[in-house]
Short mmCIF file of C-alpha atoms and ligand atoms in Angstrom, two decimals:
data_model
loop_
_atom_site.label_atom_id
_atom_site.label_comp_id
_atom_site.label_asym_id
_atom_site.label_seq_id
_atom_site.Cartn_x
_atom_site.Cartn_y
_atom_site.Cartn_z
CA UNK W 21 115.68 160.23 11.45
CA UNK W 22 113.79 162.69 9.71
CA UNK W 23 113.23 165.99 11.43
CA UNK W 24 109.66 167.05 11.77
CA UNK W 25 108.31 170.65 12.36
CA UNK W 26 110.38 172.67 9.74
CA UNK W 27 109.55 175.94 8.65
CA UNK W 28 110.68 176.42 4.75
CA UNK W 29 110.47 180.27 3.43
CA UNK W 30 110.35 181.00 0.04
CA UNK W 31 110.93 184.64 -0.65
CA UNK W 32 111.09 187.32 -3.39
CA UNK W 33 109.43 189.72 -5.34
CA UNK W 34 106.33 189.46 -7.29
CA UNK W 35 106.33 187.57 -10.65
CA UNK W 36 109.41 185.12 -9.13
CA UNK W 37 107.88 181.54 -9.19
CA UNK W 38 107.01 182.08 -5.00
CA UNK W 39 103.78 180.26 -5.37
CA UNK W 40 105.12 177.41 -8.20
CA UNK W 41 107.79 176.46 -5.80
CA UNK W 42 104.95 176.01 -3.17
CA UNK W 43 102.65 174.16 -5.09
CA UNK W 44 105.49 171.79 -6.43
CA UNK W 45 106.79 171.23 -2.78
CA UNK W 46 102.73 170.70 -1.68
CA UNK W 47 102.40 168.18 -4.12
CA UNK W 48 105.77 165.75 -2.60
CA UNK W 49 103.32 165.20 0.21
CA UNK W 50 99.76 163.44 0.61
CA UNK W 51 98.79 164.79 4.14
CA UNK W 52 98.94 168.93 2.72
CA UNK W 53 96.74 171.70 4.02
CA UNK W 54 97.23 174.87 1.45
CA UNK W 55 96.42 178.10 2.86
CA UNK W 56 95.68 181.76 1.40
CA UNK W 57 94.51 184.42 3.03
CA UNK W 58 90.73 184.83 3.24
CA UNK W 59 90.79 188.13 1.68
CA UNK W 60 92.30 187.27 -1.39
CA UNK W 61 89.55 185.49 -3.65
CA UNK W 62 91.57 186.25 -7.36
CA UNK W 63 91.57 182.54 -7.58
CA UNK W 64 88.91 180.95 -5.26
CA UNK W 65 90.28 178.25 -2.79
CA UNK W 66 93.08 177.45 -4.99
CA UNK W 67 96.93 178.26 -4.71
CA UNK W 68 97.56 179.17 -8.63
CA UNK W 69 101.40 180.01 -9.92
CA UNK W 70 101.86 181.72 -13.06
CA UNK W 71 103.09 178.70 -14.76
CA UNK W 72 99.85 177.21 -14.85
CA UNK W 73 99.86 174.64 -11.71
CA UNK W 74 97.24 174.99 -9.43
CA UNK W 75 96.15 173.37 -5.55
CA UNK W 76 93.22 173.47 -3.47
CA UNK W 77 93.74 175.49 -0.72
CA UNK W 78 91.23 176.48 2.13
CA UNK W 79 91.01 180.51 2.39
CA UNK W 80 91.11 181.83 6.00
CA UNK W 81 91.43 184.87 8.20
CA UNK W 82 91.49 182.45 11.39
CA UNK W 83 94.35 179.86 12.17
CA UNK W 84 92.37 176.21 11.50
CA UNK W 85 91.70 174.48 14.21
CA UNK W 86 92.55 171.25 12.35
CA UNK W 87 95.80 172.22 11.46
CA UNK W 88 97.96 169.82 13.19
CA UNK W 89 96.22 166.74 11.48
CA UNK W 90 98.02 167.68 8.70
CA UNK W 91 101.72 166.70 7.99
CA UNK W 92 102.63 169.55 6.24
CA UNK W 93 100.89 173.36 5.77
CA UNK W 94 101.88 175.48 2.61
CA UNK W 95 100.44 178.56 3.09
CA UNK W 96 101.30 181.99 0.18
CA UNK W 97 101.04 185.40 0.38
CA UNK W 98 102.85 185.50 3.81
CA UNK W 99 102.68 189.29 4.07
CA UNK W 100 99.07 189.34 3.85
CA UNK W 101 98.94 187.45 7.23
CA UNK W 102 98.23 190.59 9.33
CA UNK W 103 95.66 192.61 10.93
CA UNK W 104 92.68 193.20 9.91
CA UNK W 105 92.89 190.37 7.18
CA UNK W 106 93.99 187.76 9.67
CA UNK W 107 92.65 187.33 13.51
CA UNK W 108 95.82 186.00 15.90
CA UNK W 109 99.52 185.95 15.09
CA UNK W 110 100.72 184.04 12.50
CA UNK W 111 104.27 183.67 13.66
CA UNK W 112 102.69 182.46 16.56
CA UNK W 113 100.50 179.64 15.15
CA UNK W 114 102.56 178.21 13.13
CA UNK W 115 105.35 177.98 16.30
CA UNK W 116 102.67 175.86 17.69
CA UNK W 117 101.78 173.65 14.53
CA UNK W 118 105.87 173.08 13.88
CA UNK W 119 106.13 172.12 18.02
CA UNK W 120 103.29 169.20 17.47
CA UNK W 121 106.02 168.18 14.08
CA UNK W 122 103.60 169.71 11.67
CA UNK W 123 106.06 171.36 8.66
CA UNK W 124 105.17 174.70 7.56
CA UNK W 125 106.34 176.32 4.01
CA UNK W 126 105.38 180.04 3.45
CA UNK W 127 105.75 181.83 0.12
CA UNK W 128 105.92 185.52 0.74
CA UNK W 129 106.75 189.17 -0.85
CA UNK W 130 110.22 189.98 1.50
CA UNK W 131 109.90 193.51 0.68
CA UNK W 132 106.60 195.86 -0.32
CA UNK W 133 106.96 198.31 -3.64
CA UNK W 134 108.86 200.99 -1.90
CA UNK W 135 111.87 198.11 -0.31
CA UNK W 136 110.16 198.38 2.81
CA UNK W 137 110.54 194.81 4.78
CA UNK W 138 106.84 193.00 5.49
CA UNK W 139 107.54 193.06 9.41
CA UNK W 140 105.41 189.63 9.61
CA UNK W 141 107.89 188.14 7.06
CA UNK W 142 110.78 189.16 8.59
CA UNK W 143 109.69 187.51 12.45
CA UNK W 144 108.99 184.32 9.79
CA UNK W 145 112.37 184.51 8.84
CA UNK W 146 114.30 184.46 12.05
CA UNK W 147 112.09 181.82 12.68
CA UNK W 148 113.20 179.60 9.83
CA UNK W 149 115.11 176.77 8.97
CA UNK W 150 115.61 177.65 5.58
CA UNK W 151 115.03 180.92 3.53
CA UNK W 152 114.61 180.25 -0.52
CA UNK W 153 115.66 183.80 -2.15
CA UNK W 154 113.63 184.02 -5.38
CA UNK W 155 114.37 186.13 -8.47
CA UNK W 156 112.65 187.50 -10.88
CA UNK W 157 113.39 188.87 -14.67
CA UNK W 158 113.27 192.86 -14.21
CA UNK W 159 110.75 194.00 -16.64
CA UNK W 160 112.59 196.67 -18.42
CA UNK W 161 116.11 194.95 -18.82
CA UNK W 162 115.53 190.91 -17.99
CA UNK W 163 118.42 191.33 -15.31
CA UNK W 164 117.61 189.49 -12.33
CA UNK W 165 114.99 191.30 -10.59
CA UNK W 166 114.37 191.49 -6.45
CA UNK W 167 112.38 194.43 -6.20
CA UNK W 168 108.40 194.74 -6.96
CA UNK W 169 107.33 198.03 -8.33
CA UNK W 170 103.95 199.38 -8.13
CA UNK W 171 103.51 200.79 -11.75
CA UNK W 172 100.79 203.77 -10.19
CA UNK W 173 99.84 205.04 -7.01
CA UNK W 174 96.60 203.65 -5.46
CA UNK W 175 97.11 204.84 -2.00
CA UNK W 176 97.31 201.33 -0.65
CA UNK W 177 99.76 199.11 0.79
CA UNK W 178 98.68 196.16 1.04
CA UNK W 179 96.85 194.94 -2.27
CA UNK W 180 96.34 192.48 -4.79
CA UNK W 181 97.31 192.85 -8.25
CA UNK W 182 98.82 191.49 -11.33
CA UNK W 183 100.74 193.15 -13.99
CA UNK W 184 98.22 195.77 -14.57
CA UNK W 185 99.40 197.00 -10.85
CA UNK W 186 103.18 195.00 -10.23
CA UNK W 187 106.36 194.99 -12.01
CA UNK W 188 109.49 192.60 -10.96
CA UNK W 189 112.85 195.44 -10.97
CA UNK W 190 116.26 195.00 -10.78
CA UNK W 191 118.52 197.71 -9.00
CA UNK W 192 118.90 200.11 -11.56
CA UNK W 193 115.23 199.56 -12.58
CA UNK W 194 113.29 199.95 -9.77
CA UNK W 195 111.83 203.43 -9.07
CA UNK W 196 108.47 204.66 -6.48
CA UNK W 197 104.94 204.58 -8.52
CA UNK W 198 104.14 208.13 -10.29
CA UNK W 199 101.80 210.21 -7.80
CA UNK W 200 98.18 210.31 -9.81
ZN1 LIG X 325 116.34 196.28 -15.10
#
């Protein structure tokens, strides 16, 4: 029997394959809604990984309505999934899409640049069934990397960026941004 409604977390720092991982586990499945998070238009309504694959995803700050038609939702950038980019409780929603057998897979940051847990990721994770812990390759020594470093201070927490902003760290690597 194949158990419906699971909730699949794939976590790590920035630059560790979160959203290739998603995309390849998206494309198993016909019936696949891909979320992002409305605020995030870098790629337009697509899920993109740095290895080149891409997926059409829907961008939203409200849970869809249509949700549970689908079999399975993939939805990245789990951290982002707060107040004031998203309207309800995310934990929440998808509870309520996994109890009608819908499977949920999130891709998320576990920790922001200064190792401080994403609360909404870490209610995700108690609610999971399985929790995929992602590395990176530390961008000073290519040592496996689980922190993301912000490489200057903008003042904000929550923010998109690439490598003009982000660095993957390891341990001995990883240091605070330098105050501008
Ligand atoms: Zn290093």
């Amino acid at each position: 029997m194949t158990v419906r409604g699971r909730l699949v977390l794939y976590v790590g720092p920035m630059f560790a394959g979160k959203s290739a991982h998603l995309i390849a586990a998206a494309k198993k499945q016909t019936d696949v809604l891909a979320l992002k998070p409305g605020f995030d238009t870098r790629d337009g309504a697509e899920l993109v990984s740095r290895d080149g694959s891409h997926l059409a995803a829907m961008s939203v700050n409200t849970w869809p309505e249509d949700a549970d038609l689908y079999g399975h939702i993939v939805l990245d950038e789990g951290q982002f999934w707060v107040a004031p980019h998203y309207q309800g409780d995310i934990v929440e929603d998808i509870r309520d899409v996994r109890a009608r057998g819908v499977d949920v897979t999130v891709g998320g940051l576990d920790t922001d640049y200064r190792r401080v847990p994403f609360d909404v990721m870490e209610r995700l994770r108690e609610d999971a069934d399985e929790v995929i812990v992602l590395t990176a390759r530390c961008h000073v020594c290519g040592a496996p990397a689980v922190w993301t470093a912000k490489t200057h201070d903008t003042g904000h927490l929550l923010e998109t960026g690439d490598q003009e902003l982000y660095e993957a760290r390891c341990e001995a690597h990883w240091t605070l941004p330098e105050q501008s």
